[in-house]
CSV table of C-alpha atoms in Angstrom, one decimal:
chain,number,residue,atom,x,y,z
A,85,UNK,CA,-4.7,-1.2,-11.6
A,86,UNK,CA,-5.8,-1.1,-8.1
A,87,UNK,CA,-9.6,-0.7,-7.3
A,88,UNK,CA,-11.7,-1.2,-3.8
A,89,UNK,CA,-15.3,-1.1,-3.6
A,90,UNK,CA,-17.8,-1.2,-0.7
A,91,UNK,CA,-20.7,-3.2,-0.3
A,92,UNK,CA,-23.4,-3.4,2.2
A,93,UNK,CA,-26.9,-2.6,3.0
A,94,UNK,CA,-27.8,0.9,2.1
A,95,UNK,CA,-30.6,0.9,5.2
A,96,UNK,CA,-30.4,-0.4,9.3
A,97,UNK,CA,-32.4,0.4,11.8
A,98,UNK,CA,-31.2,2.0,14.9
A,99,UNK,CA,-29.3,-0.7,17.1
A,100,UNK,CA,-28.5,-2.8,14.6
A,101,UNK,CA,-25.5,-4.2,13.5
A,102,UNK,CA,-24.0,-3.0,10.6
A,103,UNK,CA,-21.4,-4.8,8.1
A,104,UNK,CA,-20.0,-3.4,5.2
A,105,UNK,CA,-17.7,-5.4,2.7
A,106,UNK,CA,-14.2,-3.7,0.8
A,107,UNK,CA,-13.8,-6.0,-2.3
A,108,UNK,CA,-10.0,-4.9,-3.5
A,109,UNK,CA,-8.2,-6.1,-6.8
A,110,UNK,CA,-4.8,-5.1,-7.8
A,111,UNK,CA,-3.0,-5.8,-4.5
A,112,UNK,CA,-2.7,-8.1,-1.8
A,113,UNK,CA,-3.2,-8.0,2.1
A,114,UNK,CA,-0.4,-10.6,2.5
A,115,UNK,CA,2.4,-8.0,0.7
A,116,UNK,CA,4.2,-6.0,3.8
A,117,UNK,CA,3.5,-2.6,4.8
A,118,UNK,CA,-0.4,-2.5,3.2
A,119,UNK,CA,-3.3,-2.2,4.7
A,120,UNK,CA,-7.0,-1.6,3.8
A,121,UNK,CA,-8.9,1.0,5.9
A,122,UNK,CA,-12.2,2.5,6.6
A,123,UNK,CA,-13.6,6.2,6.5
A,124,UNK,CA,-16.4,8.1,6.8
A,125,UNK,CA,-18.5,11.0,5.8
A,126,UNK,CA,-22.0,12.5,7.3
A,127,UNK,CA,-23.7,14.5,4.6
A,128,UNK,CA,-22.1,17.7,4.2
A,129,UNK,CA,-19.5,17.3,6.6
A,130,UNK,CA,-15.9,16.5,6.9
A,131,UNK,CA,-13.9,12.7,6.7
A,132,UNK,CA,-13.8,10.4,9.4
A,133,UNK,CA,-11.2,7.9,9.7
A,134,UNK,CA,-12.5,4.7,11.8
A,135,UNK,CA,-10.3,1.7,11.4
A,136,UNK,CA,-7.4,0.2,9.3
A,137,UNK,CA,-5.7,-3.5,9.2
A,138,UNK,CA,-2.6,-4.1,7.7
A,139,UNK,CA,-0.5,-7.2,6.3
A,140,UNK,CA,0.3,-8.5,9.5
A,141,UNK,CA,-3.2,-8.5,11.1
A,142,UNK,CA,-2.3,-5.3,13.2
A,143,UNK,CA,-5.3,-3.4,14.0
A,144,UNK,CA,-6.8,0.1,14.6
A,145,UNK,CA,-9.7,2.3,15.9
A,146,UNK,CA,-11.0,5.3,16.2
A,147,UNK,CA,-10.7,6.1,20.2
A,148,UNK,CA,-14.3,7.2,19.9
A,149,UNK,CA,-16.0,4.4,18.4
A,150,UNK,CA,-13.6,1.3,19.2
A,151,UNK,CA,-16.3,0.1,21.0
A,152,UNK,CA,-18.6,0.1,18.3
A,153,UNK,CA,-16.2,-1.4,15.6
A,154,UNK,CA,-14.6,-4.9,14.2
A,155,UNK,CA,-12.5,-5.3,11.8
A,156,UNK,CA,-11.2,-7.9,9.8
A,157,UNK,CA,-9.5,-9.1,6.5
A,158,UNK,CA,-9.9,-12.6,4.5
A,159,UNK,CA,-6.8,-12.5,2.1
A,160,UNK,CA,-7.9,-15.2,0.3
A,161,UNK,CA,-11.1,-13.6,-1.0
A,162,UNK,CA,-9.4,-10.0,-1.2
A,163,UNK,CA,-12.0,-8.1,1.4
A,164,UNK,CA,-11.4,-6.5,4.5
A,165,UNK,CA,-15.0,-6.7,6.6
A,166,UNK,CA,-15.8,-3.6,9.1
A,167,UNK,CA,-19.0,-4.2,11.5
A,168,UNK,CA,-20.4,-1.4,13.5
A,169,UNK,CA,-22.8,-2.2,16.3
A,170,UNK,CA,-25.5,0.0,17.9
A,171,UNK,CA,-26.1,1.9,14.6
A,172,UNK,CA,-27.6,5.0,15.5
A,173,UNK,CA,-29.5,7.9,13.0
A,174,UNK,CA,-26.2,9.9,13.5
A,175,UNK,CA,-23.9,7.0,12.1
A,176,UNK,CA,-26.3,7.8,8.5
A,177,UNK,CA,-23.0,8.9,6.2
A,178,UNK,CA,-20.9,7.5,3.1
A,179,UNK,CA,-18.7,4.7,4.5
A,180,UNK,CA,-15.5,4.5,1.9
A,181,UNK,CA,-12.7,2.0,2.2
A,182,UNK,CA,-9.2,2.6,1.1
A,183,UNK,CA,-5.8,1.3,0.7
A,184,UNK,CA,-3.4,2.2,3.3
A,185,UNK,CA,0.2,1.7,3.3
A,186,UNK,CA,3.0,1.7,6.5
A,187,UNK,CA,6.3,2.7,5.0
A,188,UNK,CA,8.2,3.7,7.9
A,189,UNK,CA,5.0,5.2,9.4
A,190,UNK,CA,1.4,4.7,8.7
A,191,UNK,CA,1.0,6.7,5.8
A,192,UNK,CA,-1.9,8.1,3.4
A,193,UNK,CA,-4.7,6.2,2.1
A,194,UNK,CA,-5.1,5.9,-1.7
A,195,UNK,CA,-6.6,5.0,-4.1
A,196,UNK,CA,-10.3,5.2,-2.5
A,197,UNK,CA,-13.0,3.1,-3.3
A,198,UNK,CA,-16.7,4.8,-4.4
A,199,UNK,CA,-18.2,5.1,-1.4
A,200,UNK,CA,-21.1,3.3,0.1
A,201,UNK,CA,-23.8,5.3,1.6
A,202,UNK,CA,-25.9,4.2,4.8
A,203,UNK,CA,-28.6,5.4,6.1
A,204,UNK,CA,-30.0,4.7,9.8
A,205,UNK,CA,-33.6,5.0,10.2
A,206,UNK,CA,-36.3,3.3,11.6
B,205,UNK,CA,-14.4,18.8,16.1
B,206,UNK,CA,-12.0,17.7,13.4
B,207,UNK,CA,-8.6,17.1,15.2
B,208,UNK,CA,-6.5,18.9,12.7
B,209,UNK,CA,-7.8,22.5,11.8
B,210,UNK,CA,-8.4,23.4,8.5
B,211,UNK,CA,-9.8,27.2,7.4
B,212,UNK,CA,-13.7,26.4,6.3
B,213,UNK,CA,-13.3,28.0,2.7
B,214,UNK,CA,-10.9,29.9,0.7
B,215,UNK,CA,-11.3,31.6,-2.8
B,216,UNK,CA,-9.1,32.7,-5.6
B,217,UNK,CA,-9.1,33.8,-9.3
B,218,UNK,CA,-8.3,31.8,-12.4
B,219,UNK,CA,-4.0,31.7,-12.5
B,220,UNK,CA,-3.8,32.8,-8.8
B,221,UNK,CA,-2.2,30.8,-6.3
B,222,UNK,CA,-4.2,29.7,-2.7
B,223,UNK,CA,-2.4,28.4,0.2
B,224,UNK,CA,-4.8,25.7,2.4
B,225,UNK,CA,-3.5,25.6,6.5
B,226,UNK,CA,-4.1,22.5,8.3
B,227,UNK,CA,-2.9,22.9,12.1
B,228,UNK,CA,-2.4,20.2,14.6
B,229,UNK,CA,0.1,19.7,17.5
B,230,UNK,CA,2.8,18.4,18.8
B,231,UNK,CA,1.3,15.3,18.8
B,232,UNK,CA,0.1,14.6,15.0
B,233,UNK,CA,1.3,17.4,12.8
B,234,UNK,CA,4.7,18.7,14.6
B,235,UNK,CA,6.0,14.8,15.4
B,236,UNK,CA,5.9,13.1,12.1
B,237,UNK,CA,6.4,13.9,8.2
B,238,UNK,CA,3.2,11.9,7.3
B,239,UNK,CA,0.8,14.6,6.4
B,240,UNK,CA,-1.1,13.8,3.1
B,241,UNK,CA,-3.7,15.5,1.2
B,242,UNK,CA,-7.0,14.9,-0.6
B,243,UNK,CA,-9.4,16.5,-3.2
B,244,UNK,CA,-13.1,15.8,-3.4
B,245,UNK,CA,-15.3,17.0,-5.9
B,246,UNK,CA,-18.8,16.9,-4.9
B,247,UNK,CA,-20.4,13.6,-5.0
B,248,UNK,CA,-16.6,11.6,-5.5
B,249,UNK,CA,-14.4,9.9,-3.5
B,250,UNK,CA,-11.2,11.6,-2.3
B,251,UNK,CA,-8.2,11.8,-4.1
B,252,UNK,CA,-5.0,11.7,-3.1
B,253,UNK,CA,-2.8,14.7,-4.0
B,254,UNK,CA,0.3,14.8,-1.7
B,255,UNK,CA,1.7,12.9,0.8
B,256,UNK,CA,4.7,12.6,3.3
B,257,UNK,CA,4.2,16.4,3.3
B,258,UNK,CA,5.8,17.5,0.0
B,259,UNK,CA,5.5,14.2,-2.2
B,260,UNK,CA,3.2,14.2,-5.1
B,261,UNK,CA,1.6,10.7,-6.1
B,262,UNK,CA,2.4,9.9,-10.0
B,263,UNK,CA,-0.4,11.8,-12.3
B,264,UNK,CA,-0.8,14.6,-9.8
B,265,UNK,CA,-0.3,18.1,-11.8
B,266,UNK,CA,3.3,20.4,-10.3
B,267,UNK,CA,0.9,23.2,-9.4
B,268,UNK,CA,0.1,21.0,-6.3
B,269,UNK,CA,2.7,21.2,-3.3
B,270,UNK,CA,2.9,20.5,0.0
B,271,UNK,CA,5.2,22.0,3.3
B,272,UNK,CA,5.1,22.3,7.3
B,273,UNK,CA,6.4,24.4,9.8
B,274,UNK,CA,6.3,23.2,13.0
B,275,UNK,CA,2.5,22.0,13.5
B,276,UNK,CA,0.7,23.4,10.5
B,277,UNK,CA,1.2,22.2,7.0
B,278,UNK,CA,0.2,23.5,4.5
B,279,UNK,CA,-1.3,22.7,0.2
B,280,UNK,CA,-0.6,25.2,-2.4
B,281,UNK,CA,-2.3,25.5,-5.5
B,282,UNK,CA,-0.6,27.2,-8.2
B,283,UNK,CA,-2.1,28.9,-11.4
B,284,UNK,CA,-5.3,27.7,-10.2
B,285,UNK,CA,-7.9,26.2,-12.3
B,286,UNK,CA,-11.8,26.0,-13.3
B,287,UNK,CA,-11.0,21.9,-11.9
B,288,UNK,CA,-9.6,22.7,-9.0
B,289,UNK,CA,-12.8,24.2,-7.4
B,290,UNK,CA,-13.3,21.3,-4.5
B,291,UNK,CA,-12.8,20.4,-1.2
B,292,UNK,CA,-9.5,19.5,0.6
B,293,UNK,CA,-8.7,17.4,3.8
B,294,UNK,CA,-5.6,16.9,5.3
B,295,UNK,CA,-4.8,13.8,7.3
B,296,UNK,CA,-1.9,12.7,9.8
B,297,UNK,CA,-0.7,10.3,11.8
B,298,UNK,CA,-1.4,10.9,14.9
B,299,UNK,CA,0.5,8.8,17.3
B,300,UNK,CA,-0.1,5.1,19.0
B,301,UNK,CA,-3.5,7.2,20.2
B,302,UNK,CA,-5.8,8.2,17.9
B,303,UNK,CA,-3.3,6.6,15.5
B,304,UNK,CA,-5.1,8.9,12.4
B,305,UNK,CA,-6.8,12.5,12.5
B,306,UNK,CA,-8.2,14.4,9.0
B,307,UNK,CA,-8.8,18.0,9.1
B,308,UNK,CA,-12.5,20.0,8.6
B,309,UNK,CA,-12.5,20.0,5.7
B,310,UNK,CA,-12.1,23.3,3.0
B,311,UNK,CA,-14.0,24.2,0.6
B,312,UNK,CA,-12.0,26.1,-2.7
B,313,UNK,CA,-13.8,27.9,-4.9
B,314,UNK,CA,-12.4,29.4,-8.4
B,315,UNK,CA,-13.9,32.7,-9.1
């Protein structure tokens, strides 16, 4: 069975530095053609992809927030770490991480993990 | 703006069958056969309910398919259901740059 989970603080204060944890059982980052990424949701509003890794340490962003965004995996504990600098009030949203997998293409992300919800404000 | 457009709500009866659009371009959609889809029932996490376009993950019900036509794809929900009522996203692969798009967003409701 393959689960994820987020973890993190569920408050920051505008320009801070945010890091949220993906803890994943049931698969490994070092198997070919996975990857762990990042998504996001504002309340009431629609998914936001941000950032993925995969097996072989390849890396993507978001155009719009690469700036703003780090991510990286440590296979031997099984979590992929995102951080997000300059946290503003209009980062505040559910931050879920997922499984990705590149089969001949970057493909769909499943299963999801719960969610994690953050909320900037000073 | 979402990158991929997606209509904002669509409704049907008990047994009916909706179709959900999701239009991109060339660039995402029309270029590569990576389009998957999600459920989300208020408060959850998505699901995933199709990918690669027409592929259905194992445990996913029949009355759940998928297609494209140039750069819209499309979900179609058959004999709808009470469970059903949710909202969808589509995603894509989007090229080198963004890499990955979702949709808006669409909100099904079973009357």
């Amino acid at each position: 069975q393959i689960t994820l989970k987020e973890s993190g603080p569920t408050l920051v204060k505008p320009t801070q530095t945010l890091t949220l944890t993906c803890t994943f059982s049931g698969f490994s980052l070092t198997t070919g053609g996975v990857g762990v990424g990042w998504i996001r949701q504002p309340p009431g509003k629609a998914l936001e992809w941000l950032a993925v890794i995969y097996w072989n340490d390849d890396k993507r962003y978001s155009p719009s927030l690469k700036s703003r965004l780090t991510i990286t995996k440590d296979t031997s504990k099984n979590q992929v770490v995102l951080t997000m600098t300059h946290m503003d009030p209009v980062d505040t949203a559910t931050y879920y991480c997922a499984r990705s997998q590149w089969i001949e293409l970057p493909d769909h992300f499943a299963p999801w993990g719960q969610g994690t919800r953050v909320t900037v404000s000073s | 703006q979402s990158a991929l457009t997606q209509p904002a709500s669509v409704s049907g009866s008990p047994g009916q069958s909706i179709t959900i659009s999701c239009t991109g371009t060339s660039s995402d959609v029309g270029s590569y056969n990576v389009v998957s889809w999600y459920q989300q029932h208020p408060g959850k996490a998505p699901q995933l309910m199709i990918y690669e376009v027409t592929k259905r993950p194992s445990g996913v019900s029949n009355r759940f398919s998928g297609a494209k036509s140039g750069n819209t794809a499309s979900l179609t929900i058959s004999g709808l259901q009470a469970e059903d009522e949710a909202d969808y996203y589509c995603g894509s692969y989007a090229g080198r740059v963004p890499f990955w798009v979702f949709g808006g967003g669409t909100k099904l409701t079973v009357l």
